[in-house]
Amino acid sequence: MSSLPDNPDALYGDVIMDHYRNPRRRARLPSADVEAEEFNPFCGDRATLQLRLGRSGDAVCAIEDVSALAEGCSIIQASASLLADNLRGRTVDQAADLSQLFRDLMQGKPLPPVAIAELGELEALEVVRQYPVRIKCALLPWVALEEGLRRLSQREASQG
Ligand code: ZN
């Protein structure tokens, strides 16, 4: 596979370009327990996230379904797709931990091998650190996730 020097494939790599071209889990969920939208007026990026949670009695279990829709540059679309692909089956706490790990990655914190393994395919987005204006793009779907989880815990607290 050859790439022109100004081709984004060459800059961002296969994983990012695959998720950009074939974004996963964009379809809106018919019903969602968590929903959040974030907008970056600086570059026009928008991320909309929905989660459906499994429940046993009153207790929230794992994330059963995810929808992540992004509009904007290739990086936000790839990041939203990678996020959506990596949340199912995690508990709410595990999703929050993954989000923190992803922030650490984007901030260039040294991560132990176990954290890198936990990030899996998401590690591909580390390349974005070479283009600092794009870091916000990569983080926006995760900001939506964190906002959604924050609202969920407020709601759970007020119901409890
Ligand atoms: Zn962007």
PDB file of C-alpha atoms and ligand atoms in Angstrom:
ATOM      1  CA  MET A   1       0.000   0.000   0.000  1.00  0.00           C
ATOM      2  CA  SER A   2       1.605   3.267  -1.049  1.00  0.00           C
ATOM      3  CA  SER A   3       0.606   6.666   0.264  1.00  0.00           C
ATOM      4  CA  LEU A   4       1.252  10.155  -0.942  1.00  0.00           C
ATOM      5  CA  PRO A   5       3.097  12.258   1.623  1.00  0.00           C
ATOM      6  CA  ASP A   6       0.033  14.417   2.266  1.00  0.00           C
ATOM      7  CA  ASN A   7      -2.311  11.447   2.487  1.00  0.00           C
ATOM      8  CA  PRO A   8      -3.841  11.138   5.981  1.00  0.00           C
ATOM      9  CA  ASP A   9      -3.318   7.358   5.799  1.00  0.00           C
ATOM     10  CA  ALA A  10       0.395   7.984   6.071  1.00  0.00           C
ATOM     11  CA  LEU A  11      -0.078  10.320   9.031  1.00  0.00           C
ATOM     12  CA  TYR A  12      -2.554   8.415  11.118  1.00  0.00           C
ATOM     13  CA  GLY A  13      -2.098   4.737  10.284  1.00  0.00           C
ATOM     14  CA  ASP A  14      -4.392   1.851   9.384  1.00  0.00           C
ATOM     15  CA  VAL A  15      -6.453   1.500  12.575  1.00  0.00           C
ATOM     16  CA  ILE A  16      -7.522   5.140  12.601  1.00  0.00           C
ATOM     17  CA  MET A  17      -8.259   5.232   8.884  1.00  0.00           C
ATOM     18  CA  ASP A  18     -10.266   1.997   9.090  1.00  0.00           C
ATOM     19  CA  HIS A  19     -12.452   3.377  11.894  1.00  0.00           C
ATOM     20  CA  TYR A  20     -12.775   6.691  10.059  1.00  0.00           C
ATOM     21  CA  ARG A  21     -13.898   5.015   6.839  1.00  0.00           C
ATOM     22  CA  ASN A  22     -16.008   2.296   8.460  1.00  0.00           C
ATOM     23  CA  PRO A  23     -17.252   3.796  11.713  1.00  0.00           C
ATOM     24  CA  ARG A  24     -18.741   1.266  14.154  1.00  0.00           C
ATOM     25  CA  ARG A  25     -21.992   1.607  16.064  1.00  0.00           C
ATOM     26  CA  ARG A  26     -23.271   4.862  14.644  1.00  0.00           C
ATOM     27  CA  ALA A  27     -26.943   3.852  14.627  1.00  0.00           C
ATOM     28  CA  ARG A  28     -28.990   5.598  17.295  1.00  0.00           C
ATOM     29  CA  LEU A  29     -30.342   3.356  20.027  1.00  0.00           C
ATOM     30  CA  PRO A  30     -34.146   3.169  20.322  1.00  0.00           C
ATOM     31  CA  SER A  31     -33.789   3.770  24.044  1.00  0.00           C
ATOM     32  CA  ALA A  32     -30.787   4.853  26.095  1.00  0.00           C
ATOM     33  CA  ASP A  33     -29.972   5.128  29.805  1.00  0.00           C
ATOM     34  CA  VAL A  34     -27.147   7.559  29.168  1.00  0.00           C
ATOM     35  CA  GLU A  35     -27.081  10.212  26.499  1.00  0.00           C
ATOM     36  CA  ALA A  36     -24.683  13.109  26.052  1.00  0.00           C
ATOM     37  CA  GLU A  37     -23.594  15.421  23.307  1.00  0.00           C
ATOM     38  CA  GLU A  38     -20.468  17.571  23.106  1.00  0.00           C
ATOM     39  CA  PHE A  39     -19.639  20.268  20.588  1.00  0.00           C
ATOM     40  CA  ASN A  40     -16.343  21.959  19.862  1.00  0.00           C
ATOM     41  CA  PRO A  41     -17.157  25.343  18.313  1.00  0.00           C
ATOM     42  CA  PHE A  42     -13.492  25.857  17.460  1.00  0.00           C
ATOM     43  CA  CYS A  43     -13.439  23.208  14.727  1.00  0.00           C
ATOM     44  CA  GLY A  44     -17.135  22.269  14.405  1.00  0.00           C
ATOM     45  CA  ASP A  45     -16.712  18.747  15.784  1.00  0.00           C
ATOM     46  CA  ARG A  46     -19.723  17.163  17.427  1.00  0.00           C
ATOM     47  CA  ALA A  47     -20.011  13.875  19.337  1.00  0.00           C
ATOM     48  CA  THR A  48     -23.239  12.208  20.430  1.00  0.00           C
ATOM     49  CA  LEU A  49     -23.061   9.216  22.712  1.00  0.00           C
ATOM     50  CA  GLN A  50     -25.736   6.814  23.937  1.00  0.00           C
ATOM     51  CA  LEU A  51     -25.404   3.879  26.316  1.00  0.00           C
ATOM     52  CA  ARG A  52     -27.904   1.223  27.229  1.00  0.00           C
ATOM     53  CA  LEU A  53     -27.204  -0.415  30.568  1.00  0.00           C
ATOM     54  CA  GLY A  54     -28.059  -3.858  31.779  1.00  0.00           C
ATOM     55  CA  ARG A  55     -29.860  -3.961  35.123  1.00  0.00           C
ATOM     56  CA  SER A  56     -30.432  -6.520  37.753  1.00  0.00           C
ATOM     57  CA  GLY A  57     -33.077  -5.196  40.104  1.00  0.00           C
ATOM     58  CA  ASP A  58     -32.070  -1.626  40.891  1.00  0.00           C
ATOM     59  CA  ALA A  59     -28.376  -2.212  40.302  1.00  0.00           C
ATOM     60  CA  VAL A  60     -26.709  -1.100  37.109  1.00  0.00           C
ATOM     61  CA  CYS A  61     -24.694  -3.868  35.476  1.00  0.00           C
ATOM     62  CA  ALA A  62     -22.562  -3.761  32.366  1.00  0.00           C
ATOM     63  CA  ILE A  63     -22.988  -1.546  29.324  1.00  0.00           C
ATOM     64  CA  GLU A  64     -25.108  -3.574  26.908  1.00  0.00           C
ATOM     65  CA  ASP A  65     -25.224  -1.330  23.902  1.00  0.00           C
ATOM     66  CA  VAL A  66     -23.423   1.760  22.640  1.00  0.00           C
ATOM     67  CA  SER A  67     -24.036   4.310  19.942  1.00  0.00           C
ATOM     68  CA  ALA A  68     -21.436   6.934  19.113  1.00  0.00           C
ATOM     69  CA  LEU A  69     -22.090   9.397  16.343  1.00  0.00           C
ATOM     70  CA  ALA A  70     -19.458  11.962  15.397  1.00  0.00           C
ATOM     71  CA  GLU A  71     -19.413  14.757  12.867  1.00  0.00           C
ATOM     72  CA  GLY A  72     -16.239  16.537  11.914  1.00  0.00           C
ATOM     73  CA  CYS A  73     -12.679  15.611  11.165  1.00  0.00           C
ATOM     74  CA  SER A  74     -11.247  12.136  10.641  1.00  0.00           C
ATOM     75  CA  ILE A  75      -9.837  12.025  14.176  1.00  0.00           C
ATOM     76  CA  ILE A  76     -13.077  12.615  16.045  1.00  0.00           C
ATOM     77  CA  GLN A  77     -14.838  10.082  13.848  1.00  0.00           C
ATOM     78  CA  ALA A  78     -12.156   7.466  14.420  1.00  0.00           C
ATOM     79  CA  SER A  79     -12.061   8.184  18.153  1.00  0.00           C
ATOM     80  CA  ALA A  80     -15.855   7.902  18.507  1.00  0.00           C
ATOM     81  CA  SER A  81     -15.842   4.629  16.585  1.00  0.00           C
ATOM     82  CA  LEU A  82     -13.009   3.184  18.680  1.00  0.00           C
ATOM     83  CA  LEU A  83     -14.750   4.276  21.885  1.00  0.00           C
ATOM     84  CA  ALA A  84     -18.016   2.644  20.797  1.00  0.00           C
ATOM     85  CA  ASP A  85     -16.203  -0.544  19.856  1.00  0.00           C
ATOM     86  CA  ASN A  86     -14.505  -0.809  23.250  1.00  0.00           C
ATOM     87  CA  LEU A  87     -17.244  -0.073  25.787  1.00  0.00           C
ATOM     88  CA  ARG A  88     -19.666  -2.978  25.485  1.00  0.00           C
ATOM     89  CA  GLY A  89     -19.493  -5.430  28.351  1.00  0.00           C
ATOM     90  CA  ARG A  90     -17.707  -2.983  30.645  1.00  0.00           C
ATOM     91  CA  THR A  91     -19.266  -1.775  33.855  1.00  0.00           C
ATOM     92  CA  VAL A  92     -19.815   1.949  34.345  1.00  0.00           C
ATOM     93  CA  ASP A  93     -16.749   2.080  36.610  1.00  0.00           C
ATOM     94  CA  GLN A  94     -14.638   0.247  34.046  1.00  0.00           C
ATOM     95  CA  ALA A  95     -15.799   2.684  31.358  1.00  0.00           C
ATOM     96  CA  ALA A  96     -14.740   5.606  33.570  1.00  0.00           C
ATOM     97  CA  ASP A  97     -11.355   3.942  34.168  1.00  0.00           C
ATOM     98  CA  LEU A  98     -10.868   3.423  30.419  1.00  0.00           C
ATOM     99  CA  SER A  99     -11.680   7.068  29.802  1.00  0.00           C
ATOM    100  CA  GLN A 100      -9.054   8.127  32.348  1.00  0.00           C
ATOM    101  CA  LEU A 101      -6.500   5.802  30.747  1.00  0.00           C
ATOM    102  CA  PHE A 102      -7.262   7.293  27.358  1.00  0.00           C
ATOM    103  CA  ARG A 103      -6.742  10.813  28.750  1.00  0.00           C
ATOM    104  CA  ASP A 104      -3.425   9.691  30.225  1.00  0.00           C
ATOM    105  CA  LEU A 105      -2.405   8.324  26.818  1.00  0.00           C
ATOM    106  CA  MET A 106      -3.320  11.571  25.055  1.00  0.00           C
ATOM    107  CA  GLN A 107      -1.462  13.596  27.685  1.00  0.00           C
ATOM    108  CA  GLY A 108       1.668  11.522  27.129  1.00  0.00           C
ATOM    109  CA  LYS A 109       1.790  10.027  30.620  1.00  0.00           C
ATOM    110  CA  PRO A 110       3.997   6.941  30.770  1.00  0.00           C
ATOM    111  CA  LEU A 111       1.697   3.920  30.987  1.00  0.00           C
ATOM    112  CA  PRO A 112       2.590   0.448  32.279  1.00  0.00           C
ATOM    113  CA  PRO A 113       2.195  -2.492  29.852  1.00  0.00           C
ATOM    114  CA  VAL A 114      -1.002  -3.588  31.614  1.00  0.00           C
ATOM    115  CA  ALA A 115      -2.580  -0.198  30.824  1.00  0.00           C
ATOM    116  CA  ILE A 116      -1.450  -0.373  27.202  1.00  0.00           C
ATOM    117  CA  ALA A 117      -2.998  -3.832  26.961  1.00  0.00           C
ATOM    118  CA  GLU A 118      -6.224  -2.479  28.448  1.00  0.00           C
ATOM    119  CA  LEU A 119      -6.329   0.289  25.819  1.00  0.00           C
ATOM    120  CA  GLY A 120      -5.929  -2.220  22.979  1.00  0.00           C
ATOM    121  CA  GLU A 121      -6.740  -0.661  19.597  1.00  0.00           C
ATOM    122  CA  LEU A 122      -7.242   2.726  21.265  1.00  0.00           C
ATOM    123  CA  GLU A 123      -3.480   3.030  21.532  1.00  0.00           C
ATOM    124  CA  ALA A 124      -3.467   3.786  17.787  1.00  0.00           C
ATOM    125  CA  LEU A 125      -4.764   7.279  18.635  1.00  0.00           C
ATOM    126  CA  GLU A 126      -1.498   8.100  20.419  1.00  0.00           C
ATOM    127  CA  VAL A 127      -0.203   9.287  17.022  1.00  0.00           C
ATOM    128  CA  VAL A 128      -2.553  12.273  17.387  1.00  0.00           C
ATOM    129  CA  ARG A 129      -0.168  13.669  20.027  1.00  0.00           C
ATOM    130  CA  GLN A 130       2.030  14.710  17.097  1.00  0.00           C
ATOM    131  CA  TYR A 131      -0.761  17.092  16.007  1.00  0.00           C
ATOM    132  CA  PRO A 132      -1.647  18.914  19.254  1.00  0.00           C
ATOM    133  CA  VAL A 133      -4.652  20.793  17.803  1.00  0.00           C
ATOM    134  CA  ARG A 134      -6.229  17.400  17.135  1.00  0.00           C
ATOM    135  CA  ILE A 135      -5.969  16.124  20.722  1.00  0.00           C
ATOM    136  CA  LYS A 136      -9.245  17.884  21.563  1.00  0.00           C
ATOM    137  CA  CYS A 137     -10.855  16.148  18.588  1.00  0.00           C
ATOM    138  CA  ALA A 138      -9.736  12.737  19.873  1.00  0.00           C
ATOM    139  CA  LEU A 139     -10.976  13.536  23.396  1.00  0.00           C
ATOM    140  CA  LEU A 140     -14.417  14.955  22.534  1.00  0.00           C
ATOM    141  CA  PRO A 141     -16.324  11.621  22.435  1.00  0.00           C
ATOM    142  CA  TRP A 142     -14.703  10.770  25.792  1.00  0.00           C
ATOM    143  CA  VAL A 143     -15.808  14.104  27.232  1.00  0.00           C
ATOM    144  CA  ALA A 144     -19.334  13.106  26.169  1.00  0.00           C
ATOM    145  CA  LEU A 145     -18.871   9.732  27.881  1.00  0.00           C
ATOM    146  CA  GLU A 146     -17.671  11.366  31.102  1.00  0.00           C
ATOM    147  CA  GLU A 147     -20.534  13.866  31.053  1.00  0.00           C
ATOM    148  CA  GLY A 148     -23.037  11.061  30.464  1.00  0.00           C
ATOM    149  CA  LEU A 149     -21.597   8.987  33.326  1.00  0.00           C
ATOM    150  CA  ARG A 150     -21.600  12.023  35.620  1.00  0.00           C
ATOM    151  CA  ARG A 151     -25.290  12.620  34.935  1.00  0.00           C
ATOM    152  CA  LEU A 152     -26.017   8.932  35.454  1.00  0.00           C
ATOM    153  CA  SER A 153     -24.362   8.877  38.878  1.00  0.00           C
ATOM    154  CA  GLN A 154     -26.266  12.055  39.869  1.00  0.00           C
ATOM    155  CA  ARG A 155     -29.508  10.409  38.822  1.00  0.00           C
ATOM    156  CA  GLU A 156     -28.703   7.179  40.651  1.00  0.00           C
ATOM    157  CA  ALA A 157     -27.793   9.158  43.777  1.00  0.00           C
ATOM    158  CA  SER A 158     -31.043  11.143  43.710  1.00  0.00           C
ATOM    159  CA  GLN A 159     -33.063   7.945  43.254  1.00  0.00           C
ATOM    160  CA  GLY A 160     -31.205   6.097  45.980  1.00  0.00           C
TER     161      GLY A 160
HETATM  162 ZN    ZN B   1     -11.628  17.817  14.797  1.00  0.00          ZN
END
